[in-house]
C-alpha cells in the first residue's frame, strides 16, 4: 500500500534558524516515508510573498532576508536531505496575478476579514496572520497600514490556492503534511487540501521540551480535537510517575523550563517582596486578574469576543472601589513584546488609560514590570485568569480561580465566568473569596489528569530527532522498529491507523495512589502559604526605602494636564517620594529652564531625582522600585543613574512605538535600540526641541545631575544642548540601561514631529539639491545592465529635452546597489548621452542618488516629490516598503512640459 502513497510536504518558511524545528520534522518524516516505499515531494518558496510574516519588521532588508530564507529551504531539503523539491513560483502565472488583482477590486476594504473568492473563505484564512503581523485584534483592522498588508495577504492567498491546486493536479498526492495550518500560506494550503479531499496531517511544536504535536485533518487552532483528547483521559487515574511528572512540570514552568520555547522573562521575584513592591498591607485580602495577549487569542474562532478582557476589568475596578480587599491586575508579559516581538499597542493604550482612573486599592502590574505572576500567587486569595495557563497554575497552588467560559483550561476548573456585568461579577468575586471555593482533592484530581493529557500525552517525543537537533547517524535508524513515534506517524499516513495515545478501555480504575498523592499536595500547599506569610511578616520589620525626589516641569499650565499629573502621582507605589513643582516653564528658553532646575535641585534634600515634565503623560505605577534597588545596591560603586524606556504616542506608526528598549526581529543578534542620537531624535523629536525631556527617562544622582547641568548652562545652541544631555544620560557608562518601558509620552509631542519633519525636509532639500520639480525613479539594479541602463537613459533623455529641465531634480534610488557602483553607472549613462547624442545633462536636470534612508527620511522626501516615473525594471520591494505609491505616477510615453509643472501636494 505504501507504494501508492504520494505525500506532499508544504514548507515555504525555512528561515530564520528558529524555523528549522519545523522543517526538521518535515525532512525526517519525508525521508522515513521514502524508506517505507512512499513517493514524497517538498514544496518551497523563493520569495513570492511581499509581506511575508517571518521577515516582518526588517524594513528595506526584505529582499536580503527573503533570499536567506529561500536559500536555506532549498539547501536543507534538496541538498542536505536529497528530497525532491519544487518552488511555488513555478506554478504561478501572470494570469493568476491578474485574477487576484481583479478579484480584490470587487472586495470592500472594510470587509477584508470576511472576503470570499468563489467559495473560498480567504479572508478568514489569512486574518490570523494579520493579527500576528501587527499584534492586533479585529478592532484595528481598519487602520490604513494594516489594510495595505491585509490586501497583499489576500492576493498571496489566492495565488497560493491557484498554485497548490495546479500542484495537486500534476502530482496527485494522497496525503499532505505541513506545519501549523494557521499562518496564511499554510492555512490556504490546508483548506485547499480539504477541498480536494486530500488527507492532511498538521505538525506543531509540543508543550514540553523536544516534543511535537500532530493534528489529524485539523489545523492547530482546533480546540475541539484537544478537548476530545483530554476528555478521553478524564476518567483514567494517573500513575505515581505521571503525578510526579505533573507536579514537576508546574515547578519547571515557574522557572521558564520545559516549555519547548523561549522564556517570557529572565527575572525572578522573591515571594516575600511582593506586598512591598505592590505597597499592599500584610493583612490585606487580594483578588488577582491575569490577562492574555489578545492578538494570540483573536486567531481562534472559538475565542470571539476576547477583547472583553478590559471590559471585565473595568467592571471589577468599579466593584473593588467599594470593597476593602485589593485588586491586582497582572498584564501578561508577552503583551509588551520583549526581545522578539513588537508590543500589542491597542491593548497597551487601553490598559494605560484604564490605569489612570483606578482607585488606590487597585494595583496594575504592566507587562514589562519585573514582578512575576508566580510570586504574586502565594499572596493571592482568589483569581480570574481569562485564557492563560495561570488559571490551572493558580488552582494547583490552592487558589480558587475562574477562567473565561471559552478557555481550553475550563476543562480543568470548577469555575468560569461568562459576563462582564458588575452584578454578575460581584457574586463571582464573593464566592471565589469564600472558604467554599477553595480547591478540593477532586479539583486537584481533575486538574492533574487534564494537565497530563494536555501537556504530556498529546505532545510526543521522537528518539531520532527533536526540536533542536538530529539524533540519528544514518538513514538505517529511520527504518521501522527504531523510533516508535516515527513509526506511528508513518503508519497513520500509510494505512490510516490512529497516531494518538488513547486509554485502554479495560484499565482498572485505581484511585488510591492518586488520593494519597493529592491529599499530600493539599497539605503542602497550606504549609507553603503559611510559610510565605510568616517570612513576609518577618521581612516587613526591616523594610525601608530611600527618598526619591520627582521634579515636575510644567510647560502647559492647564487644568487637564494637572489632573493627569495628579492621577499618576497617586498611583506610584514607591513609598518614599516627594514631588517638587516647577510651574510656568512655558515660553522660557532652555537656559532659563536649566537655571530653574538647578535652583530646585540645590534646595531639595533627596539624593536621587527624576526630572519629568508635562509632555510625559504618565509613568508606570512601579516607577522607582527597580531603579532605586539598582542605585542603592551594596556593590554599586559607579552607577549614578538608571535609564528606562518609554512608549511613544500610540497614534504613531507601530514601527516607532517605543524608545530605549531592547528588541530583536528575525535575527539572533540584538538590534541597536535608538541609542544613537540621530535615531532617537527622529523617533522622538521632543528630545531635540525640549532637550531637558531626556531626564524624564532616568532616575539619577542629584550631584551627578548638578554637574551635568553646570556644563549644560554654558551651551547656547539648542541642538548642541540636546546632543550633550543625550550623551550624558544615554551613552554614559555611569547610567544603567534598564531597557523597560516605564512611561507614555503625551500625544502633544506630535507638534514636535511636525517641526522635525519640516527641518528634515530642509536638510534633504540642501543635500539632494532639490528644485521646483522633483521626480523619482526606483530602478531594480539587479536586472541585466543593458535593459536597465537603457531605461534610465531614456528617463534622463526625456527630462534633458524638457523645457523645464533647469527646474528639475531627478532622484534615483540606489538601495540595492553600492554608492560607488551606482555613481559609476549614472556617470557612464551621462557620458554615453553626451558622446552619442551630444546631450549634455550638466545644464539640467540635477541628478541625485538616494542611498539607504530611514522611514522618516523617505516620508519627507516623498512629500517633496512631484512625481514617480514608472520603469519596467523597478525595485518593487522598496516602493512597497516606503509606501511610495502616494507620489503621483508619470509614464515616460506621456512626458510633456505640462505634466511636469509642480503641483502642491498635501
Short mmCIF file of C-alpha atoms in Angstrom, two decimals, residues 4-245:
data_model
loop_
_atom_site.label_atom_id
_atom_site.label_comp_id
_atom_site.label_asym_id
_atom_site.label_seq_id
_atom_site.Cartn_x
_atom_site.Cartn_y
_atom_site.Cartn_z
CA UNK A 4 0.51 4.01 -3.76
CA UNK A 5 1.11 6.79 -1.29
CA UNK A 6 2.25 10.19 -2.58
CA UNK A 7 2.85 12.73 0.16
CA UNK A 8 3.20 16.45 -0.49
CA UNK A 9 5.19 18.39 2.12
CA UNK A 10 4.30 22.08 2.08
CA UNK A 11 7.22 24.06 3.59
CA UNK A 12 7.51 27.67 2.31
CA UNK A 13 9.00 29.10 5.53
CA UNK A 14 12.57 27.91 6.10
CA UNK A 15 14.36 30.75 7.87
CA UNK A 16 15.43 32.12 10.28
CA UNK A 17 17.02 29.26 12.20
CA UNK A 18 14.09 29.01 14.59
CA UNK A 19 12.00 27.53 11.76
CA UNK A 20 14.28 24.51 11.47
CA UNK A 21 12.44 22.84 14.34
CA UNK A 22 9.50 22.63 11.91
CA UNK A 23 11.38 21.88 8.69
CA UNK A 24 13.31 19.20 10.60
CA UNK A 25 10.21 17.10 11.21
CA UNK A 26 9.18 17.61 7.56
CA UNK A 27 12.55 16.41 6.25
CA UNK A 28 12.95 13.43 8.61
CA UNK A 29 9.39 12.24 8.07
CA UNK A 30 9.71 12.61 4.28
CA UNK A 31 12.93 10.57 4.36
CA UNK A 32 11.31 7.93 6.56
CA UNK A 33 8.33 7.64 4.22
CA UNK A 34 10.69 7.25 1.25
CA UNK A 35 12.39 4.38 3.10
CA UNK A 36 8.94 2.79 3.52
CA UNK A 37 8.31 2.98 -0.24
CA UNK A 38 6.28 6.19 -0.46
CA UNK A 39 6.68 8.93 -3.04
CA UNK A 40 7.34 12.38 -1.49
CA UNK A 41 7.63 15.92 -2.81
CA UNK A 42 8.54 19.12 -0.94
CA UNK A 43 7.09 22.49 -1.96
CA UNK A 44 9.19 25.54 -1.05
CA UNK A 45 9.11 29.27 -1.65
CA UNK A 46 11.59 31.54 -3.42
CA UNK A 47 10.15 34.89 -2.41
CA UNK A 48 6.63 35.21 -3.82
CA UNK A 49 5.22 36.74 -0.62
CA UNK A 50 5.83 40.51 -0.49
CA UNK A 51 4.82 41.00 3.16
CA UNK A 52 5.96 37.65 4.47
CA UNK A 53 5.24 37.05 8.15
CA UNK A 54 8.70 35.80 9.06
CA UNK A 55 10.54 38.86 7.73
CA UNK A 56 8.20 41.45 9.20
CA UNK A 57 9.97 44.41 10.71
CA UNK A 58 13.20 44.17 8.68
CA UNK A 59 12.48 47.36 6.71
CA UNK A 60 14.37 47.77 3.46
CA UNK A 61 16.24 44.49 4.02
CA UNK A 62 13.21 42.41 2.97
CA UNK A 63 14.81 41.17 -0.23
CA UNK A 64 18.02 40.16 1.53
CA UNK A 65 16.25 38.18 4.26
CA UNK A 66 13.82 36.67 1.76
CA UNK A 67 16.77 35.25 -0.18
CA UNK A 68 18.30 33.89 3.03
CA UNK A 69 15.06 32.06 3.82
CA UNK A 70 14.64 30.73 0.29
CA UNK A 71 18.24 29.53 0.04
CA UNK A 72 18.04 27.91 3.49
CA UNK A 73 14.95 25.93 2.45
CA UNK A 74 16.46 24.75 -0.83
CA UNK A 75 19.74 23.73 0.83
CA UNK A 76 18.01 21.95 3.72
CA UNK A 77 15.55 19.85 1.72
CA UNK A 78 17.21 19.45 -1.68
CA UNK A 79 20.91 19.34 -0.81
CA UNK A 80 21.12 18.10 2.79
CA UNK A 81 18.27 15.57 2.67
CA UNK A 82 18.27 14.92 -1.11
CA UNK A 83 14.49 15.24 -1.31
CA UNK A 84 12.53 16.12 -4.47
CA UNK A 85 11.95 19.88 -4.24
CA UNK A 86 9.89 22.36 -6.24
CA UNK A 87 9.05 26.06 -5.87
CA UNK A 88 5.59 27.61 -5.68
CA UNK A 89 6.62 30.25 -8.21
CA UNK A 90 6.82 27.58 -10.92
CA UNK A 91 3.02 27.27 -10.73
CA UNK A 92 2.08 30.97 -10.70
CA UNK A 93 1.47 32.83 -13.96
CA UNK A 94 0.67 36.40 -14.97
CA UNK A 95 -2.93 35.27 -15.39
CA UNK A 96 -3.02 34.23 -11.74
CA UNK A 97 -1.90 37.70 -10.69
CA UNK A 98 -4.48 39.30 -12.96
CA UNK A 99 -7.27 37.17 -11.48
CA UNK A 100 -6.16 38.07 -7.96
CA UNK A 101 -5.98 41.80 -8.66
CA UNK A 102 -9.35 41.84 -10.43
CA UNK A 103 -10.96 39.97 -7.54
CA UNK A 104 -9.56 42.39 -4.94
CA UNK A 105 -11.09 45.30 -6.85
CA UNK A 106 -14.52 43.83 -6.02
CA UNK A 107 -13.80 43.50 -2.29
CA UNK A 108 -14.59 46.36 0.06
CA UNK A 109 -11.51 47.01 2.25
CA UNK A 110 -13.78 47.14 5.30
CA UNK A 111 -14.70 43.52 4.54
CA UNK A 112 -11.20 42.04 4.04
CA UNK A 113 -11.66 39.87 7.14
CA UNK A 114 -14.67 38.14 5.54
CA UNK A 115 -13.53 38.27 1.89
CA UNK A 116 -14.65 35.28 -0.20
CA UNK A 117 -13.40 34.23 -3.62
CA UNK A 118 -15.98 31.93 -5.19
CA UNK A 119 -16.47 29.50 -2.27
CA UNK A 120 -13.06 30.12 -0.65
CA UNK A 121 -13.10 31.96 2.71
CA UNK A 122 -9.72 33.60 2.02
CA UNK A 123 -10.40 36.50 4.37
CA UNK A 124 -10.89 34.12 7.28
CA UNK A 125 -7.84 32.06 6.32
CA UNK A 126 -5.35 34.95 6.19
CA UNK A 127 -6.64 37.16 9.03
CA UNK A 128 -4.87 35.15 11.72
CA UNK A 129 -1.54 36.16 10.15
CA UNK A 130 -2.61 39.80 10.08
CA UNK A 131 -3.37 39.70 13.81
CA UNK A 132 0.10 38.26 14.46
CA UNK A 133 1.88 40.50 11.95
CA UNK A 134 0.67 43.69 13.64
CA UNK A 135 -0.16 42.24 17.09
CA UNK A 136 -3.76 43.44 16.87
CA UNK A 137 -7.32 42.14 17.02
CA UNK A 138 -10.25 42.81 14.70
CA UNK A 139 -10.67 46.19 16.47
CA UNK A 140 -7.87 47.75 14.44
CA UNK A 141 -8.16 46.01 11.07
CA UNK A 142 -9.41 49.30 9.64
CA UNK A 143 -6.03 51.05 10.08
CA UNK A 144 -4.64 52.03 6.68
CA UNK A 145 -1.24 50.40 7.18
CA UNK A 146 -2.99 47.19 8.27
CA UNK A 147 -5.35 47.21 5.30
CA UNK A 148 -2.47 47.54 2.88
CA UNK A 149 -0.79 44.39 4.18
CA UNK A 150 -4.16 42.65 4.55
CA UNK A 151 -4.84 43.29 0.86
CA UNK A 152 -1.48 41.80 -0.10
CA UNK A 153 -2.19 38.72 2.05
CA UNK A 154 -5.49 38.19 0.23
CA UNK A 155 -3.69 38.41 -3.11
CA UNK A 156 -0.99 36.00 -1.92
CA UNK A 157 -3.69 33.74 -0.51
CA UNK A 158 -5.43 33.40 -3.85
CA UNK A 159 -2.09 32.90 -5.63
CA UNK A 160 -1.22 30.15 -3.16
CA UNK A 161 -4.58 28.46 -3.73
CA UNK A 162 -4.18 28.50 -7.50
CA UNK A 163 -0.58 27.26 -7.31
CA UNK A 164 -1.40 24.44 -4.86
CA UNK A 165 -4.38 23.44 -7.00
CA UNK A 166 -2.08 23.04 -10.01
CA UNK A 167 0.41 21.03 -7.94
CA UNK A 168 -2.39 18.76 -6.77
CA UNK A 169 -3.49 18.30 -10.37
CA UNK A 170 0.04 17.46 -11.56
CA UNK A 171 1.32 15.44 -8.62
CA UNK A 172 -1.95 13.80 -7.49
CA UNK A 173 -0.95 13.46 -3.81
CA UNK A 174 -2.80 11.11 -1.49
CA UNK A 175 -1.63 12.95 1.62
CA UNK A 176 -0.36 16.35 2.66
CA UNK A 177 1.91 17.19 5.60
CA UNK A 178 2.53 20.74 6.80
CA UNK A 179 3.24 22.99 9.74
CA UNK A 180 0.51 24.58 11.84
CA UNK A 181 -2.09 25.40 9.17
CA UNK A 182 -2.54 28.78 10.88
CA UNK A 183 -0.22 31.26 9.15
CA UNK A 184 -1.66 32.38 5.84
CA UNK A 185 0.16 30.20 3.25
CA UNK A 186 -0.19 27.07 5.39
CA UNK A 187 -3.86 27.71 6.17
CA UNK A 188 -4.64 28.21 2.48
CA UNK A 189 -2.76 25.01 1.59
CA UNK A 190 -4.59 23.11 4.35
CA UNK A 191 -8.02 24.32 3.24
CA UNK A 192 -7.16 23.60 -0.40
CA UNK A 193 -6.25 20.03 0.55
CA UNK A 194 -9.53 19.65 2.42
CA UNK A 195 -11.41 20.99 -0.62
CA UNK A 196 -9.68 18.39 -2.81
CA UNK A 197 -10.41 15.70 -0.16
CA UNK A 198 -6.72 15.07 0.45
CA UNK A 199 -5.76 13.55 3.80
CA UNK A 200 -3.81 16.11 5.91
CA UNK A 201 -1.53 15.83 8.92
CA UNK A 202 -0.52 19.07 10.66
CA UNK A 203 2.56 19.32 12.89
CA UNK A 204 3.21 21.83 15.66
CA UNK A 205 5.70 22.34 18.45
CA UNK A 206 4.75 20.44 21.60
CA UNK A 207 4.27 21.83 25.10
CA UNK A 208 7.28 20.14 26.72
CA UNK A 209 10.92 20.29 25.69
CA UNK A 210 11.81 18.49 22.47
CA UNK A 211 8.22 17.47 21.67
CA UNK A 212 5.79 17.84 18.79
CA UNK A 213 2.01 17.76 18.45
CA UNK A 214 0.09 16.31 15.50
CA UNK A 215 -3.38 17.21 14.29
CA UNK A 216 -5.25 14.68 12.18
CA UNK A 217 -7.16 16.61 9.48
CA UNK A 218 -7.43 19.63 11.81
CA UNK A 219 -5.46 22.86 11.92
CA UNK A 220 -3.52 23.65 15.08
CA UNK A 221 -6.15 26.13 16.29
CA UNK A 222 -8.76 23.38 16.57
CA UNK A 223 -9.63 23.32 20.26
CA UNK A 224 -12.26 20.60 19.90
CA UNK A 225 -9.67 17.97 18.95
CA UNK A 226 -7.74 18.71 22.15
CA UNK A 227 -10.91 18.82 24.24
CA UNK A 228 -11.95 15.41 22.93
CA UNK A 229 -8.48 14.02 23.61
CA UNK A 230 -8.43 15.31 27.20
CA UNK A 231 -11.99 14.09 27.79
CA UNK A 232 -10.93 10.62 26.69
CA UNK A 233 -8.43 10.58 29.58
CA UNK A 234 -10.53 12.34 32.22
CA UNK A 235 -11.64 9.12 33.95
CA UNK A 236 -8.27 7.39 33.89
CA UNK A 237 -6.24 7.62 37.15
CA UNK A 238 -2.65 8.80 36.91
CA UNK A 239 0.25 6.63 37.96
CA UNK A 240 2.74 7.71 40.60
CA UNK A 241 5.20 8.64 37.84
CA UNK A 242 2.58 10.70 35.99
CA UNK A 243 1.56 12.52 39.18
CA UNK A 244 5.17 13.40 39.89
CA UNK A 245 5.59 14.46 36.26
#
